[in-house]
CSV table of C-alpha atoms in Angstrom, one decimal:
chain,number,residue,atom,x,y,z
A,1,UNK,CA,-0.2,-0.1,-0.2
A,2,UNK,CA,0.9,3.7,-0.4
A,3,UNK,CA,0.9,6.3,2.4
A,4,UNK,CA,0.2,9.9,2.2
A,5,UNK,CA,3.3,11.3,2.7
A,6,UNK,CA,4.7,14.5,3.3
A,7,UNK,CA,8.1,16.0,3.4
A,8,UNK,CA,9.7,18.8,4.8
A,9,UNK,CA,13.2,20.3,5.9
A,10,UNK,CA,13.6,21.7,9.3
A,11,UNK,CA,16.6,23.9,9.7
A,12,UNK,CA,18.1,23.5,13.3
A,13,UNK,CA,20.9,25.8,13.6
A,14,UNK,CA,23.8,24.6,11.1
A,15,UNK,CA,21.5,21.5,9.9
A,16,UNK,CA,18.6,21.0,7.7
A,17,UNK,CA,16.5,17.7,8.7
A,18,UNK,CA,14.6,16.0,6.3
A,19,UNK,CA,11.4,15.3,8.2
A,20,UNK,CA,9.0,12.6,6.6
A,21,UNK,CA,5.6,12.2,8.0
A,22,UNK,CA,2.3,10.6,7.5
A,23,UNK,CA,-1.1,10.3,9.5
A,24,UNK,CA,-3.3,13.2,10.9
A,25,UNK,CA,-1.2,16.2,11.6
A,26,UNK,CA,-3.2,16.6,15.1
A,27,UNK,CA,-2.6,12.7,15.7
A,28,UNK,CA,-0.7,11.5,18.9
A,29,UNK,CA,3.0,11.8,17.7
A,30,UNK,CA,5.5,9.3,17.2
A,31,UNK,CA,9.2,10.2,16.3
A,32,UNK,CA,11.3,7.6,14.8
A,33,UNK,CA,15.2,7.4,14.9
A,34,UNK,CA,17.1,5.1,12.1
A,35,UNK,CA,20.1,3.3,12.9
A,36,UNK,CA,23.0,2.5,10.6
A,37,UNK,CA,23.3,1.7,7.6
A,38,UNK,CA,19.6,2.8,7.1
A,39,UNK,CA,17.5,6.0,6.3
A,40,UNK,CA,14.4,7.1,6.9
A,41,UNK,CA,13.2,4.6,4.5
A,42,UNK,CA,13.5,1.7,7.0
A,43,UNK,CA,10.6,3.2,8.9
A,44,UNK,CA,8.0,3.1,5.6
A,45,UNK,CA,6.3,-0.4,6.5
A,46,UNK,CA,5.7,0.9,10.3
A,47,UNK,CA,4.2,4.1,8.7
A,48,UNK,CA,2.0,1.8,6.6
A,49,UNK,CA,0.8,-0.2,9.1
A,50,UNK,CA,0.0,2.5,11.2
A,51,UNK,CA,-1.6,4.2,8.3
A,52,UNK,CA,-4.1,1.1,8.0
A,53,UNK,CA,-5.3,1.6,11.2
A,54,UNK,CA,-7.9,4.4,13.0
A,55,UNK,CA,-6.3,7.6,12.0
A,56,UNK,CA,-4.8,8.4,15.4
A,57,UNK,CA,-0.9,8.3,14.9
A,58,UNK,CA,0.9,11.2,13.5
A,59,UNK,CA,4.1,9.3,12.3
A,60,UNK,CA,7.3,11.2,11.7
A,61,UNK,CA,10.7,9.6,10.9
A,62,UNK,CA,13.8,11.8,10.0
A,63,UNK,CA,17.0,11.1,8.2
A,64,UNK,CA,19.5,11.4,10.8
A,65,UNK,CA,22.1,14.5,10.6
A,66,UNK,CA,24.5,14.1,7.3
A,67,UNK,CA,22.6,11.4,6.1
A,68,UNK,CA,20.5,11.0,3.0
A,69,UNK,CA,18.5,14.5,2.6
A,70,UNK,CA,19.7,15.7,5.9
A,71,UNK,CA,22.7,17.6,6.0
A,72,UNK,CA,25.3,19.3,8.3
A,73,UNK,CA,27.1,17.3,11.2
A,74,UNK,CA,25.9,17.0,14.5
A,75,UNK,CA,28.7,16.3,17.2
A,76,UNK,CA,30.6,14.1,15.2
A,77,UNK,CA,28.4,11.2,16.1
A,78,UNK,CA,27.6,11.7,20.0
A,79,UNK,CA,24.4,10.4,20.8
A,80,UNK,CA,23.9,13.2,23.3
A,81,UNK,CA,24.3,16.0,20.8
A,82,UNK,CA,22.0,13.9,18.5
A,83,UNK,CA,19.4,13.6,21.3
A,84,UNK,CA,19.7,17.6,21.6
A,85,UNK,CA,19.2,18.0,17.8
A,86,UNK,CA,16.2,15.9,18.1
A,87,UNK,CA,15.0,17.9,21.1
A,88,UNK,CA,15.5,20.9,19.0
A,89,UNK,CA,13.1,19.2,16.3
A,90,UNK,CA,10.6,18.2,18.9
A,91,UNK,CA,10.3,22.0,20.1
A,92,UNK,CA,10.1,23.1,16.4
A,93,UNK,CA,6.8,21.0,15.8
A,94,UNK,CA,5.4,21.5,19.1
A,95,UNK,CA,5.5,18.1,19.8
A,96,UNK,CA,3.4,16.9,23.1
A,97,UNK,CA,2.7,13.4,24.8
A,98,UNK,CA,5.6,12.1,22.3
A,99,UNK,CA,6.6,8.6,21.6
A,100,UNK,CA,10.1,8.6,20.6
A,101,UNK,CA,11.3,5.5,19.0
A,102,UNK,CA,15.0,4.6,18.0
A,103,UNK,CA,16.7,1.5,15.9
A,104,UNK,CA,20.3,0.8,16.5
A,105,UNK,CA,22.4,4.0,16.5
A,106,UNK,CA,19.0,5.9,16.7
A,107,UNK,CA,18.2,3.9,19.8
A,108,UNK,CA,21.6,4.9,21.4
A,109,UNK,CA,20.4,8.5,20.6
A,110,UNK,CA,16.9,7.6,21.9
A,111,UNK,CA,18.3,6.8,25.3
A,112,UNK,CA,20.5,9.8,25.8
A,113,UNK,CA,17.3,11.6,25.3
A,114,UNK,CA,15.6,9.6,27.6
A,115,UNK,CA,18.4,10.6,30.2
A,116,UNK,CA,18.5,14.5,29.4
A,117,UNK,CA,15.1,15.4,28.7
A,118,UNK,CA,12.0,15.2,30.2
A,119,UNK,CA,9.5,16.2,27.6
A,120,UNK,CA,9.0,12.9,25.8
A,121,UNK,CA,5.9,11.0,27.3
A,122,UNK,CA,7.8,7.4,26.4
A,123,UNK,CA,10.7,6.1,24.6
A,124,UNK,CA,11.1,2.9,22.5
A,125,UNK,CA,14.7,1.3,21.9
A,126,UNK,CA,15.1,-1.1,19.5
A,127,UNK,CA,17.7,-4.1,18.7
A,128,UNK,CA,20.8,-2.4,20.0
A,129,UNK,CA,23.1,-2.2,22.9
A,130,UNK,CA,24.0,0.9,24.7
A,131,UNK,CA,27.2,2.4,25.3
A,132,UNK,CA,28.6,2.0,28.6
A,133,UNK,CA,25.5,-0.1,30.0
A,134,UNK,CA,25.3,-3.9,30.5
A,135,UNK,CA,25.8,-5.6,28.6
A,136,UNK,CA,28.3,-3.4,26.5
A,137,UNK,CA,31.7,-5.0,27.7
A,138,UNK,CA,30.2,-8.6,26.5
A,139,UNK,CA,29.0,-6.9,23.0
A,140,UNK,CA,32.7,-5.6,22.4
A,141,UNK,CA,34.6,-8.8,23.3
A,142,UNK,CA,31.7,-10.7,20.5
A,143,UNK,CA,34.4,-11.2,17.7
A,144,UNK,CA,31.1,-11.3,15.3
A,145,UNK,CA,31.1,-7.6,16.0
A,146,UNK,CA,34.0,-7.4,14.3
A,147,UNK,CA,32.8,-4.0,12.6
A,148,UNK,CA,32.3,-1.7,15.5
A,149,UNK,CA,36.3,-1.7,15.6
A,150,UNK,CA,36.4,-1.5,12.0
A,151,UNK,CA,34.0,1.7,11.6
A,152,UNK,CA,36.0,3.8,14.3
A,153,UNK,CA,39.0,3.9,12.4
A,154,UNK,CA,39.4,7.3,11.0
A,155,UNK,CA,39.1,7.2,7.1
A,156,UNK,CA,39.6,4.0,6.4
A,157,UNK,CA,36.0,2.6,6.4
A,158,UNK,CA,35.3,5.2,4.0
A,159,UNK,CA,38.3,4.5,1.4
A,160,UNK,CA,37.3,0.9,1.5
A,161,UNK,CA,33.2,1.2,1.4
A,162,UNK,CA,33.2,4.4,-1.3
A,163,UNK,CA,31.7,3.0,-4.3
A,164,UNK,CA,30.3,-0.5,-2.6
A,165,UNK,CA,27.9,0.7,-0.4
A,166,UNK,CA,25.1,-1.6,-2.0
A,167,UNK,CA,27.7,-4.6,-1.7
A,168,UNK,CA,28.8,-3.7,2.0
A,169,UNK,CA,25.5,-2.8,3.4
A,170,UNK,CA,23.9,-6.0,1.8
A,171,UNK,CA,26.3,-8.2,4.0
A,172,UNK,CA,25.0,-6.8,7.3
A,173,UNK,CA,21.1,-7.1,6.0
A,174,UNK,CA,21.8,-10.9,4.7
A,175,UNK,CA,23.5,-11.8,7.8
A,176,UNK,CA,21.7,-10.3,10.4
A,177,UNK,CA,17.9,-10.8,9.2
A,178,UNK,CA,16.1,-13.4,9.8
A,179,UNK,CA,15.1,-13.5,6.2
A,180,UNK,CA,17.1,-11.4,4.3
A,181,UNK,CA,14.4,-11.2,1.5
A,182,UNK,CA,12.1,-9.0,3.5
A,183,UNK,CA,14.4,-6.2,3.4
A,184,UNK,CA,13.5,-5.1,-0.3
A,185,UNK,CA,15.8,-4.3,-2.9
A,186,UNK,CA,14.3,-0.8,-3.0
A,187,UNK,CA,14.7,-0.4,0.5
A,188,UNK,CA,18.4,-1.6,0.0
A,189,UNK,CA,18.6,1.0,-2.6
A,190,UNK,CA,17.3,3.7,-0.8
A,191,UNK,CA,19.5,3.2,1.9
A,192,UNK,CA,22.9,2.6,-0.3
A,193,UNK,CA,21.9,6.2,-2.1
A,194,UNK,CA,21.5,7.8,1.5
A,195,UNK,CA,25.5,7.3,2.0
A,196,UNK,CA,26.2,7.6,-1.4
A,197,UNK,CA,28.9,10.7,-0.6
A,198,UNK,CA,31.3,11.0,1.5
A,199,UNK,CA,30.2,13.5,4.3
A,200,UNK,CA,27.4,10.9,4.6
A,201,UNK,CA,29.5,7.9,4.8
A,202,UNK,CA,31.5,9.8,7.6
A,203,UNK,CA,28.1,10.6,9.3
A,204,UNK,CA,27.7,7.3,9.6
A,205,UNK,CA,30.6,5.8,10.4
A,206,UNK,CA,31.2,8.9,13.2
A,207,UNK,CA,27.9,7.0,15.0
A,208,UNK,CA,30.9,4.5,16.0
A,209,UNK,CA,33.9,6.9,16.5
A,210,UNK,CA,31.3,8.7,19.3
A,211,UNK,CA,31.2,5.1,21.3
A,212,UNK,CA,33.6,6.2,23.9
A,213,UNK,CA,31.9,9.6,24.3
A,214,UNK,CA,28.8,8.0,24.7
A,215,UNK,CA,29.9,5.3,27.1
A,216,UNK,CA,31.2,8.4,29.6
A,217,UNK,CA,28.2,10.5,29.1
A,218,UNK,CA,26.0,7.4,29.9
A,219,UNK,CA,28.3,6.6,32.9
A,220,UNK,CA,27.2,10.6,34.0
A,221,UNK,CA,23.5,9.7,33.4
A,222,UNK,CA,23.6,6.4,35.6
A,223,UNK,CA,25.3,8.4,38.4
A,224,UNK,CA,23.4,11.8,37.8
A,225,UNK,CA,20.2,9.2,39.5
A,226,UNK,CA,17.0,7.4,38.4
A,227,UNK,CA,14.3,8.2,35.4
A,228,UNK,CA,11.0,7.5,35.5
A,229,UNK,CA,9.8,7.9,31.9
A,230,UNK,CA,8.6,4.4,30.4
A,231,UNK,CA,11.1,2.6,28.2
A,232,UNK,CA,10.1,-0.3,26.3
A,233,UNK,CA,13.2,-2.4,24.8
A,234,UNK,CA,12.7,-4.4,22.1
A,235,UNK,CA,14.8,-6.9,20.1
A,236,UNK,CA,13.9,-9.3,17.3
A,237,UNK,CA,13.7,-13.1,18.5
A,238,UNK,CA,15.9,-14.4,16.1
A,239,UNK,CA,18.7,-11.8,16.8
A,240,UNK,CA,20.3,-13.4,19.5
A,241,UNK,CA,21.3,-12.3,22.8
A,242,UNK,CA,19.6,-12.4,26.2
A,243,UNK,CA,16.9,-9.6,26.6
A,244,UNK,CA,16.9,-10.0,30.2
A,245,UNK,CA,20.7,-9.2,30.2
A,246,UNK,CA,19.7,-6.0,28.4
A,247,UNK,CA,16.8,-5.2,30.7
A,248,UNK,CA,19.2,-5.6,33.9
A,249,UNK,CA,21.5,-3.3,32.4
A,250,UNK,CA,18.8,-0.7,32.1
A,251,UNK,CA,17.7,-1.1,35.5
A,252,UNK,CA,21.3,-1.2,37.2
A,253,UNK,CA,21.6,2.1,35.0
A,254,UNK,CA,18.6,3.8,36.8
A,255,UNK,CA,15.6,3.2,34.2
A,256,UNK,CA,12.7,2.4,36.8
A,257,UNK,CA,9.9,2.2,34.5
A,258,UNK,CA,11.1,-0.8,31.9
A,259,UNK,CA,9.2,-3.0,29.8
A,260,UNK,CA,10.7,-5.6,27.1
A,261,UNK,CA,9.3,-7.3,24.3
A,262,UNK,CA,10.2,-9.5,21.1
A,263,UNK,CA,9.2,-9.4,17.8
A,264,UNK,CA,8.5,-12.8,16.3
A,265,UNK,CA,10.4,-14.3,13.6
A,266,UNK,CA,12.7,-11.0,13.1
A,267,UNK,CA,16.4,-10.5,13.5
A,268,UNK,CA,18.0,-7.3,13.6
A,269,UNK,CA,16.3,-5.2,11.3
A,270,UNK,CA,12.8,-6.2,13.0
A,271,UNK,CA,10.8,-2.9,11.6
A,272,UNK,CA,11.4,-4.0,8.2
A,273,UNK,CA,11.5,-7.8,8.6
A,274,UNK,CA,8.1,-7.3,10.4
A,275,UNK,CA,6.8,-3.7,10.3
A,276,UNK,CA,3.5,-4.6,11.2
A,277,UNK,CA,4.2,-6.4,14.6
A,278,UNK,CA,6.5,-3.5,15.2
A,279,UNK,CA,3.7,-1.1,15.0
A,280,UNK,CA,1.5,-3.7,17.1
A,281,UNK,CA,3.9,-3.3,19.9
A,282,UNK,CA,4.4,0.1,19.7
A,283,UNK,CA,1.1,1.1,19.4
A,284,UNK,CA,0.0,-1.0,22.5
A,285,UNK,CA,3.1,0.1,24.6
A,286,UNK,CA,1.8,3.6,23.9
A,287,UNK,CA,-1.9,3.3,24.8
A,288,UNK,CA,-0.7,1.2,27.9
A,289,UNK,CA,1.3,4.1,29.1
A,290,UNK,CA,-1.1,7.2,28.1
A,291,UNK,CA,-1.6,9.7,31.1
């Protein structure tokens, strides 16, 4: 199906953010942040699932700074700086009763938002580990997570991937998905195009280069005290990893109101593999925690 898609550009300081919306402008807002190697397009199936239901949700997806049709540099990949940019967008759009959803690196930014700002009603974090929060060190020791190290090297990944974005990204879609065929050729092409130039490649790899700073920021948040904002942590049931270990990490870091969920028959890219299930989980969480 197709959606009634609205595109705009929002200027925040020296950034220009590409914003894509669907659903009624006055509906309950859901703001989606993508990860690597993705663009706003990763949420299209979720937007379609939301659009197929009652007209109650305003769905907003963005390209992260420097990626896709968004331009500028936001803190060299720092998730706290990204959270500050998202906060400025939330204020610009005058979003109230917001559900903030982040996948992969977008989930890391959503966590920073949860800890830094109190104007979000609830947060959903999908398919990611949070720098500095258990099981962070266990993930870093996993030899199958080799790309964390490679992507953190200055300049080298750009040199290796330049001109081969589609082939390189395909490796991750194929290895990390329960069924790679669910990530369509159109989606893969859109994501590759979103990282088509050197500036976009660097913006993507900077998300990894910022991990030490992210871990330091998250340690400071944990020391500052607990947070009551409801958090839903979601993983595909075929991704691997013990979701209970992630839950313990969040609670130990001071997240007091935590719920977990798994997406059936999905791997790392759950929102593209099972978009209707992902929307159902997010929608139900939002309704269960509504004020």
